[in-house]
Coordinates of C-alpha atoms in Angstrom, one line a residue:
M1 CA 53.1 -11.2 -79.8
T2 CA 51.3 -9.7 -82.8
K3 CA 52.9 -7.6 -85.4
G4 CA 52.9 -3.9 -84.8
E5 CA 52.2 -4.2 -81.1
N6 CA 53.8 -1.4 -78.9
V7 CA 56.3 -2.9 -76.5
S8 CA 58.4 -0.9 -74.0
H9 CA 62.0 -1.9 -73.5
T10 CA 64.5 -1.5 -70.7
P11 CA 68.0 0.0 -71.5
A12 CA 69.2 -3.6 -71.8
G13 CA 66.6 -4.3 -74.5
K14 CA 64.3 -6.7 -72.5
P15 CA 60.6 -6.3 -73.3
L16 CA 58.3 -5.1 -70.7
K17 CA 54.5 -4.8 -70.5
P18 CA 53.0 -1.6 -71.8
P19 CA 53.4 0.9 -68.9
E20 CA 50.6 3.3 -69.8
P21 CA 47.9 2.1 -67.5
S22 CA 50.1 2.3 -64.4
F23 CA 51.4 5.9 -64.6
T24 CA 49.4 8.1 -66.9
K25 CA 47.6 11.1 -65.4
P26 CA 44.9 13.0 -67.1
L27 CA 46.3 16.0 -69.0
H28 CA 44.3 18.6 -67.0
Q29 CA 45.6 17.1 -63.8
T30 CA 49.3 17.4 -65.0
V31 CA 48.6 21.1 -66.0
L32 CA 47.1 21.8 -62.6
D33 CA 50.1 20.2 -60.9
Q34 CA 52.4 22.7 -62.7
K35 CA 50.3 25.8 -61.9
L36 CA 51.3 28.1 -59.1
S37 CA 48.7 30.0 -57.1
V38 CA 48.9 33.8 -56.7
C39 CA 49.4 33.2 -53.0
S40 CA 52.4 30.9 -53.6
K41 CA 54.0 33.4 -56.0
L42 CA 53.5 36.3 -53.6
C43 CA 55.0 34.3 -50.7
F44 CA 57.9 33.3 -52.8
A45 CA 58.4 36.9 -53.9
I46 CA 58.2 38.2 -50.3
G47 CA 61.0 35.8 -49.3
G48 CA 63.4 37.6 -51.6
A49 CA 62.5 41.1 -50.4
P50 CA 64.6 41.2 -47.2
N51 CA 67.8 40.5 -49.0
Q52 CA 67.1 43.5 -51.2
V53 CA 66.0 45.6 -48.3
A54 CA 69.4 45.0 -46.6
G55 CA 71.3 45.1 -49.9
S56 CA 69.8 48.5 -50.8
A57 CA 70.8 50.0 -47.5
T58 CA 74.4 48.8 -47.8
A59 CA 74.7 49.7 -51.5
F60 CA 73.5 53.3 -51.0
F61 CA 74.8 54.1 -47.5
L62 CA 77.6 51.8 -46.4
Q63 CA 80.3 53.7 -48.1
I64 CA 79.3 57.1 -46.8
Y65 CA 78.7 55.5 -43.4
L66 CA 82.2 54.1 -43.2
L67 CA 83.7 57.4 -44.3
D68 CA 81.6 60.0 -42.4
V69 CA 80.1 58.2 -39.4
A70 CA 82.5 55.3 -38.5
Q71 CA 85.3 57.7 -39.7
I72 CA 87.7 55.2 -41.1
N73 CA 90.0 56.5 -43.9
P74 CA 89.1 56.0 -47.6
F75 CA 91.8 53.3 -48.0
Q76 CA 90.4 51.2 -45.1
A77 CA 86.9 51.8 -46.4
S78 CA 87.9 50.5 -49.9
M79 CA 89.5 47.4 -48.3
V80 CA 86.3 46.7 -46.3
L81 CA 84.1 47.0 -49.4
F82 CA 86.5 45.0 -51.7
I83 CA 87.4 42.2 -49.3
G84 CA 83.8 41.9 -48.1
K85 CA 82.5 41.6 -51.6
A86 CA 85.3 39.2 -52.6
W87 CA 84.6 37.1 -49.5
G88 CA 81.0 37.0 -50.4
A89 CA 81.8 36.0 -53.9
V90 CA 84.0 33.1 -52.8
S91 CA 81.2 32.0 -50.4
D92 CA 78.8 31.6 -53.2
P93 CA 80.3 28.5 -54.9
V94 CA 81.2 27.0 -51.5
V95 CA 77.6 27.3 -50.4
G96 CA 76.5 26.0 -53.8
F97 CA 78.7 22.9 -53.3
F98 CA 77.2 22.2 -49.9
I99 CA 73.7 22.7 -51.3
T100 CA 74.3 20.1 -54.0
K101 CA 75.3 17.7 -51.2
S102 CA 72.2 18.4 -49.1
K103 CA 69.6 15.7 -48.7
W104 CA 65.9 16.1 -49.1
T105 CA 64.0 16.9 -45.9
R106 CA 60.3 17.2 -45.0
I107 CA 60.5 20.9 -45.9
G108 CA 62.7 20.5 -49.0
R109 CA 66.3 20.6 -49.8
L110 CA 66.8 24.4 -50.0
M111 CA 64.3 25.7 -47.4
P112 CA 66.3 24.6 -44.4
W113 CA 69.3 26.7 -45.5
M114 CA 67.1 29.9 -45.7
V115 CA 65.3 29.4 -42.5
G116 CA 68.3 28.3 -40.5
C117 CA 70.6 31.2 -41.4
T118 CA 68.0 34.0 -41.1
P119 CA 68.5 34.8 -37.3
F120 CA 72.3 34.9 -37.8
V121 CA 72.0 37.2 -40.8
V122 CA 69.9 39.7 -38.7
V123 CA 72.5 39.7 -35.9
S124 CA 75.5 40.2 -38.2
Y125 CA 73.7 43.0 -40.1
F126 CA 72.9 44.9 -37.0
Y127 CA 76.5 44.9 -35.8
L128 CA 77.7 46.0 -39.2
W129 CA 76.0 49.3 -38.4
F130 CA 77.2 49.5 -34.8
V131 CA 80.0 51.9 -34.0
P132 CA 82.3 50.3 -31.4
P133 CA 83.6 52.5 -28.6
F134 CA 87.3 52.0 -29.6
T135 CA 88.9 53.7 -32.6
N136 CA 92.1 51.8 -33.5
G137 CA 90.4 48.5 -34.3
R138 CA 87.4 49.8 -36.2
F139 CA 88.7 48.6 -39.6
I140 CA 89.0 45.0 -38.3
W141 CA 85.5 45.3 -36.7
Y142 CA 83.8 46.4 -39.9
L143 CA 85.8 44.0 -42.1
G144 CA 85.0 41.1 -39.9
F145 CA 81.2 41.7 -39.6
Y146 CA 80.9 42.6 -43.3
C147 CA 82.6 39.3 -44.3
L148 CA 80.4 37.4 -41.8
Y149 CA 77.3 39.2 -43.2
Q150 CA 78.3 38.3 -46.8
T151 CA 78.8 34.7 -45.9
L152 CA 75.4 34.4 -44.1
I153 CA 73.4 36.3 -46.7
T154 CA 75.0 33.9 -49.3
C155 CA 73.6 31.0 -47.3
F156 CA 70.2 32.6 -47.8
H157 CA 70.4 34.0 -51.3
V158 CA 71.9 31.0 -53.2
P159 CA 69.2 28.5 -52.2
Y160 CA 66.5 31.2 -52.6
S161 CA 67.6 31.9 -56.2
A162 CA 67.8 28.2 -57.0
L163 CA 64.3 27.7 -55.6
T164 CA 62.9 29.2 -58.8
M165 CA 63.6 25.9 -60.6
F166 CA 61.7 23.9 -58.0
L167 CA 58.5 25.9 -57.9
S168 CA 57.1 24.5 -61.2
P169 CA 58.5 22.7 -64.3
D170 CA 56.5 25.0 -66.5
Q171 CA 58.6 27.9 -68.0
K172 CA 55.7 30.3 -68.1
E173 CA 54.9 29.7 -64.4
R174 CA 58.6 30.2 -63.5
D175 CA 58.7 33.4 -65.5
S176 CA 55.6 34.7 -63.8
A177 CA 57.0 33.8 -60.4
T178 CA 60.2 35.6 -61.3
A179 CA 58.2 38.7 -62.3
Y180 CA 56.5 38.6 -58.9
R181 CA 59.9 38.1 -57.2
M182 CA 61.5 41.0 -59.1
T183 CA 58.6 43.3 -58.3
M184 CA 58.9 42.5 -54.7
E185 CA 62.7 42.7 -54.7
V186 CA 62.6 46.2 -56.3
L187 CA 59.9 47.1 -53.7
G188 CA 62.3 45.7 -51.1
T189 CA 65.1 47.9 -52.5
L190 CA 62.7 50.8 -52.3
V191 CA 61.8 50.0 -48.7
G192 CA 65.4 49.6 -47.7
A193 CA 66.4 52.9 -49.2
A194 CA 63.3 54.6 -47.7
I195 CA 63.9 53.2 -44.2
Q196 CA 67.7 53.9 -44.2
G197 CA 67.4 57.2 -46.2
Q198 CA 64.6 58.8 -44.1
I199 CA 66.1 57.7 -40.8
V200 CA 69.7 58.7 -41.5
A201 CA 69.2 61.6 -44.0
S202 CA 69.6 64.3 -41.3
A203 CA 73.1 63.0 -40.6
H204 CA 74.3 64.2 -44.0
T205 CA 72.6 67.5 -44.4
L206 CA 74.1 71.0 -44.3
K207 CA 72.4 71.5 -40.9
N208 CA 75.2 69.4 -39.4
C209 CA 77.9 71.5 -41.0
P210 CA 79.3 74.8 -39.6
Q211 CA 79.0 77.9 -41.7
H212 CA 82.5 77.4 -42.9
N213 CA 83.9 74.1 -44.3
M214 CA 85.5 71.7 -41.9
S215 CA 88.1 70.4 -44.4
A216 CA 91.7 71.3 -43.8
S217 CA 91.9 72.9 -47.2
H218 CA 89.5 75.7 -46.0
L219 CA 90.6 76.0 -42.4
G220 CA 94.3 75.7 -42.9
N221 CA 96.6 72.8 -42.0
G222 CA 97.3 73.9 -38.4
S223 CA 96.0 72.3 -35.2
G224 CA 93.0 74.7 -35.1
A225 CA 91.3 73.0 -38.0
E226 CA 91.7 69.6 -36.3
I227 CA 90.3 71.0 -33.0
V228 CA 87.2 72.5 -34.7
K229 CA 86.6 69.2 -36.5
R230 CA 86.8 67.2 -33.3
I231 CA 84.4 69.5 -31.5
V232 CA 81.8 69.2 -34.3
H233 CA 82.2 65.4 -34.5
S234 CA 81.9 64.9 -30.8
Q235 CA 78.6 66.8 -30.7
D236 CA 76.9 64.8 -33.6
F237 CA 78.8 61.5 -33.6
L238 CA 76.5 59.6 -31.1
S239 CA 73.2 60.8 -32.6
H240 CA 74.4 59.8 -36.2
A241 CA 75.5 56.4 -35.0
E242 CA 72.2 55.8 -33.2
M243 CA 70.2 56.7 -36.4
Y244 CA 72.0 54.0 -38.3
M245 CA 71.5 51.4 -35.5
I246 CA 67.7 52.2 -35.4
A247 CA 67.5 51.7 -39.2
A248 CA 69.5 48.4 -38.9
G249 CA 67.1 47.1 -36.2
V250 CA 64.0 47.9 -38.4
I251 CA 65.5 46.2 -41.4
G252 CA 66.4 43.2 -39.3
G253 CA 62.7 42.9 -38.2
V254 CA 61.6 43.0 -41.8
F255 CA 64.0 40.2 -42.7
L256 CA 62.5 37.9 -40.0
I257 CA 58.9 38.6 -41.0
C258 CA 59.5 38.0 -44.7
T259 CA 61.3 34.8 -44.1
V260 CA 58.5 33.4 -42.0
V261 CA 55.9 34.3 -44.7
M262 CA 58.0 32.5 -47.4
F263 CA 58.4 29.4 -45.2
L264 CA 54.6 29.2 -44.6
G265 CA 53.5 29.9 -48.2
V266 CA 56.0 28.2 -50.5
K267 CA 56.2 24.4 -51.3
E268 CA 59.5 23.2 -52.7
R269 CA 59.2 20.5 -55.4
D270 CA 61.7 17.8 -56.3
D271 CA 63.3 17.8 -59.8
P272 CA 60.6 16.5 -62.2
Y273 CA 62.9 15.8 -65.1
I274 CA 65.2 13.2 -63.6
S275 CA 64.2 9.7 -62.5
K276 CA 64.5 9.2 -58.7
T277 CA 66.7 6.2 -59.4
E278 CA 69.2 8.3 -61.4
K279 CA 72.6 8.5 -59.6
Q280 CA 74.1 12.0 -59.2
I281 CA 77.5 12.5 -60.9
P282 CA 80.4 13.9 -58.9
F283 CA 80.4 17.7 -58.2
H284 CA 83.6 18.5 -60.0
K285 CA 82.3 16.9 -63.2
G286 CA 79.1 18.8 -63.0
F287 CA 81.0 22.0 -62.3
I288 CA 83.1 21.5 -65.4
L289 CA 80.0 20.8 -67.5
V290 CA 78.4 24.0 -66.2
M291 CA 81.5 26.1 -66.9
R292 CA 81.7 24.8 -70.5
H293 CA 78.1 25.6 -71.2
G294 CA 78.3 28.5 -73.7
P295 CA 75.0 30.3 -73.1
Y296 CA 75.7 30.4 -69.3
L297 CA 79.2 32.0 -69.9
T298 CA 77.8 34.5 -72.3
L299 CA 74.9 35.5 -70.0
T300 CA 77.1 35.7 -67.0
A301 CA 79.8 37.8 -68.7
A302 CA 77.2 40.2 -70.1
F303 CA 75.4 40.9 -66.9
L304 CA 78.7 41.0 -65.0
F305 CA 79.6 44.2 -66.7
I306 CA 76.0 45.6 -66.5
S307 CA 75.7 44.8 -62.8
V308 CA 79.1 46.5 -62.1
A309 CA 77.7 49.7 -63.8
I310 CA 74.6 49.6 -61.6
Q311 CA 76.7 49.0 -58.5
L312 CA 78.9 52.0 -59.3
V313 CA 75.9 54.2 -59.6
Q314 CA 74.3 52.9 -56.4
S315 CA 77.4 53.1 -54.2
N316 CA 78.5 56.5 -55.3
F317 CA 75.1 58.2 -55.8
V318 CA 74.8 59.6 -52.3
L319 CA 78.3 60.9 -52.3
F320 CA 77.7 62.4 -55.8
C321 CA 74.6 64.2 -54.6
T322 CA 76.3 65.3 -51.4
H323 CA 79.7 66.5 -52.7
A324 CA 79.5 66.9 -56.5
V325 CA 76.2 68.6 -57.4
D326 CA 75.0 70.1 -54.1
L327 CA 71.8 68.0 -53.8
R328 CA 72.6 66.7 -50.3
D329 CA 69.2 67.8 -49.0
H330 CA 67.3 65.9 -51.7
F331 CA 69.3 62.7 -52.3
Q332 CA 66.9 60.4 -50.2
N333 CA 63.9 61.6 -52.2
I334 CA 65.8 61.2 -55.5
V335 CA 66.7 57.6 -54.5
L336 CA 63.1 56.9 -53.7
T337 CA 62.0 58.2 -57.0
I338 CA 64.4 55.9 -58.9
L339 CA 63.1 52.9 -56.9
V340 CA 59.4 53.8 -57.3
S341 CA 59.9 54.1 -61.0
A342 CA 61.6 50.7 -61.0
V343 CA 58.7 49.1 -59.1
V344 CA 56.1 50.5 -61.4
S345 CA 58.0 49.4 -64.5
I346 CA 58.6 45.8 -63.6
P347 CA 55.2 44.7 -65.0
L348 CA 56.0 46.7 -68.2
W349 CA 59.2 44.8 -68.7
Q350 CA 57.5 41.5 -68.0
W351 CA 54.9 42.3 -70.7
F352 CA 57.7 43.4 -73.0
L353 CA 59.7 40.3 -72.7
E354 CA 56.6 38.1 -73.2
R355 CA 55.7 40.1 -76.3
F356 CA 59.1 40.7 -77.9
G357 CA 61.5 38.3 -76.2
K358 CA 64.0 38.6 -73.4
K359 CA 67.0 39.6 -75.4
K360 CA 65.3 42.6 -77.0
A361 CA 63.9 43.6 -73.6
A362 CA 67.4 43.5 -72.1
F363 CA 68.8 45.8 -74.9
C364 CA 65.8 48.2 -74.8
G365 CA 65.7 48.4 -71.0
I366 CA 69.4 48.7 -70.1
T367 CA 70.5 51.2 -72.7
W368 CA 67.9 53.6 -71.4
I369 CA 70.0 54.6 -68.4
M370 CA 73.1 55.8 -70.3
P371 CA 72.0 59.2 -71.7
F372 CA 70.3 60.2 -68.5
T373 CA 73.2 59.6 -66.1
V374 CA 75.4 61.6 -68.4
M375 CA 72.7 64.3 -68.4
L376 CA 72.8 64.6 -64.6
V377 CA 76.6 65.0 -64.7
F378 CA 76.4 67.9 -67.2
I379 CA 73.1 69.5 -66.0
P380 CA 73.2 69.2 -62.2
N381 CA 69.9 70.8 -61.1
L382 CA 67.0 69.4 -59.1
V383 CA 64.5 69.2 -62.0
V384 CA 66.9 67.3 -64.2
A385 CA 67.7 65.0 -61.2
Y386 CA 64.1 63.9 -60.8
V387 CA 63.7 63.4 -64.6
V388 CA 66.9 61.3 -64.6
A389 CA 65.6 59.4 -61.5
V390 CA 62.4 58.4 -63.2
S391 CA 64.2 57.3 -66.4
S392 CA 66.9 55.5 -64.6
G393 CA 64.3 53.5 -62.6
L394 CA 63.2 51.8 -65.9
S395 CA 66.8 50.5 -66.5
V396 CA 67.2 49.4 -62.9
A397 CA 64.1 47.3 -63.2
A398 CA 65.3 45.7 -66.5
S399 CA 68.7 45.0 -65.1
L400 CA 67.1 43.2 -62.1
L401 CA 64.4 41.3 -63.9
L402 CA 66.2 40.1 -67.1
P403 CA 69.1 38.1 -65.7
W404 CA 67.0 36.1 -63.3
S405 CA 64.4 35.6 -66.0
M406 CA 67.0 34.4 -68.5
L407 CA 69.0 32.2 -66.1
P408 CA 66.3 29.5 -65.9
D409 CA 66.3 29.2 -69.7
V410 CA 70.0 28.6 -69.5
V411 CA 69.4 25.8 -66.9
D412 CA 66.8 24.3 -69.2
D413 CA 69.2 24.3 -72.1
F414 CA 71.8 22.6 -70.0
R415 CA 69.4 20.0 -68.9
L416 CA 68.7 19.0 -72.5
A417 CA 72.4 19.0 -73.3
N418 CA 73.2 16.9 -70.1
P419 CA 70.1 14.9 -69.2
C420 CA 72.1 12.8 -66.7
C421 CA 73.0 15.7 -64.4
K422 CA 70.8 16.2 -61.4
G423 CA 70.8 18.8 -58.6
Y424 CA 73.3 21.3 -60.1
E425 CA 71.0 24.2 -60.3
A426 CA 72.7 25.8 -57.3
I427 CA 76.0 25.8 -59.3
F428 CA 74.4 28.1 -62.0
Y429 CA 73.0 30.5 -59.5
S430 CA 76.0 30.5 -57.0
F431 CA 78.6 31.1 -59.6
Y432 CA 76.6 33.7 -61.4
V433 CA 76.4 35.6 -58.1
F434 CA 80.1 34.8 -57.5
F435 CA 81.2 36.5 -60.7
T436 CA 79.0 39.5 -60.3
K437 CA 79.9 40.0 -56.6
F438 CA 83.6 39.7 -57.3
A439 CA 83.5 42.2 -60.1
A440 CA 81.4 44.5 -58.1
G441 CA 83.8 44.2 -55.2
I442 CA 86.7 45.2 -57.4
S443 CA 84.9 48.1 -58.9
L444 CA 83.7 49.4 -55.5
G445 CA 87.2 49.1 -54.0
V446 CA 88.8 50.8 -56.9
S447 CA 86.2 53.6 -56.9
T448 CA 86.8 54.3 -53.2
L449 CA 90.6 54.3 -53.8
C450 CA 90.0 56.8 -56.6
L451 CA 88.4 59.1 -54.0
E452 CA 91.4 58.6 -51.7
F453 CA 93.8 59.6 -54.6
A454 CA 91.5 62.6 -55.3
G455 CA 92.0 63.8 -51.8
Y456 CA 88.7 62.9 -50.0
D457 CA 88.7 64.4 -46.6
T458 CA 86.9 62.0 -44.1
G459 CA 84.1 63.8 -42.2
A460 CA 84.4 67.1 -44.1
C461 CA 81.2 68.8 -45.3
R462 CA 82.8 70.0 -48.4
Q463 CA 85.4 68.2 -50.5
P464 CA 88.1 69.4 -53.0
A465 CA 87.2 70.0 -56.6
Q466 CA 89.1 66.8 -57.6
V467 CA 86.7 64.7 -55.5
A468 CA 83.7 66.2 -57.3
Y469 CA 85.3 65.5 -60.7
T470 CA 86.1 61.9 -59.7
L471 CA 82.5 61.3 -58.6
K472 CA 81.2 62.6 -61.9
L473 CA 83.4 60.1 -63.7
L474 CA 82.2 57.3 -61.4
I475 CA 78.5 58.2 -62.0
G476 CA 78.7 59.1 -65.7
A477 CA 81.6 57.8 -67.9
A478 CA 82.5 54.6 -66.1
P479 CA 78.9 53.0 -65.9
V480 CA 78.3 53.9 -69.6
A481 CA 81.6 52.1 -70.6
F482 CA 80.6 49.0 -68.6
I483 CA 77.1 48.9 -70.0
V484 CA 78.2 49.1 -73.6
T485 CA 80.7 46.3 -73.0
G486 CA 78.0 44.1 -71.4
L487 CA 75.5 44.7 -74.3
L488 CA 78.1 43.8 -76.9
I489 CA 78.7 40.5 -75.2
L490 CA 74.9 39.9 -74.9
L491 CA 74.7 40.0 -78.7
L492 CA 76.4 36.6 -78.6
Y493 CA 73.7 35.1 -76.4
P494 CA 72.3 32.1 -78.4
I495 CA 68.9 31.4 -76.7
S496 CA 66.4 33.2 -78.8
E497 CA 62.6 32.8 -78.3
D498 CA 62.5 30.0 -80.9
V499 CA 65.2 28.1 -79.1
R500 CA 63.4 28.6 -75.8
L501 CA 60.1 27.3 -77.2
R502 CA 61.9 24.3 -78.7
N503 CA 63.6 23.6 -75.3
K504 CA 60.2 23.8 -73.6
L505 CA 58.7 21.1 -75.8
C506 CA 61.8 18.9 -75.4
L507 CA 61.7 19.2 -71.6
E508 CA 58.0 18.2 -71.6
E509 CA 58.9 15.1 -73.5
L510 CA 61.8 14.4 -71.1
Q511 CA 59.5 14.8 -68.2
K512 CA 57.1 12.2 -69.7
Q513 CA 60.0 9.8 -70.3
S514 CA 61.2 10.3 -66.7
C515 CA 57.7 9.5 -65.4
I516 CA 57.5 6.4 -67.5
S517 CA 60.9 5.2 -66.3
S518 CA 60.1 5.8 -62.6
R519 CA 56.7 4.1 -62.7
T520 CA 58.0 1.1 -64.7
L521 CA 60.8 0.5 -62.3
E522 CA 58.3 0.8 -59.4
D523 CA 56.1 -1.8 -61.1
L524 CA 59.1 -4.2 -61.5
S525 CA 60.2 -3.8 -57.9
N526 CA 56.6 -4.3 -56.6
P527 CA 55.1 -7.1 -58.7

């Protein structure tokens, strides 16, 4: 052997022949392998839309549906919302565990989960909006189907979120796919609110109210008030329930179509950074490593508070417009304005984060909503409502885009810190959703209980002044406090643009080393 000759070694130190001729690909071929077509990005994005279509309908309308159409009391409604969200939160890490144990199939490791659970998601979603003929067991009915729906939608959403890491090893391509996804998901949120809002809006207008209020506080506490309420409810109850069922059927059809499009247009790739001969470490050890990863904990904690703020606004907005500011005839159009603004502004935030960085984009985008929600509380007129809607859409878009764009950077950082770990992307995504869902469930349950304590009268067209005051707090002060807390935590997020660029270069080198190792071992096993 001549001096200075390049020789490859195994981990044991034995010399091997130079591996370059047996594995190297031309540079342009490697780049093309990492590129995603516009069609693939669109199909991937369409796959995420149905979850947001259904999620938008439940976020904006499930609370008022349970109170005014299903007519369960506020305490029971709060239990349905809280336990359902908590159940969904617990389902996330459980599903993430089973995904890490899933084996590769002809259509991938994640795709079978999404395709297999879709029909069951549609059925459970439909029955969530079905009013059973009995009255005494309705709480159990809605609690059971909401928990079932949360479990099944988790089986779809966790693998779909983790799929981002298996579209391409290139950060720029993943960010681009995430922007497509967020645009389509906000559009899905818009479609869900539009379908649900336009179909069921007439169930919550003043046309369905008598000239005088139906609450006991206005009619007196005698049996006459109760008789009048029953007469009105019996006349409109069936038509209102049918409106919600029609909307559920339409949304279920959208879910099926979008899942088929994603299945036909997206190709799942195996992990490019780990050698195929690398053994997977036990789940509990991988979980401990993930939970000790500082950037992940910081990002999750920050967006936990921010997502709770957005959830509070979403879940109480229809009630706020109906009972606090007398905009019940306009709420569906105001909701659509918020979501149209969010759809249009997604490309703006994608350009902003590429130009100025993701952390700056998060601060600029999310702080925008605070002064405008407070403005609507203090200046409750129609013109201000539409101005607030347009402005709030910018923040909604940022709050949706940024966490899912930053989470792959955290996974990349973890890969560099723990190169031996394989297949634990689902832990990152499932536990992120777990924490945000659990916190949202607590906040929604507490907010509904606040309405109970304020004296919310189920089915009444007008509510006491304390209810209006409580709704103003839930729309204004509470979200602002949560957003400020989340942004203060986000200040500690350590992955700057310089760190992200360094991680990208290191991962490219790691990919080359993985390719060398795999090809060399193949050459040894096939002399």
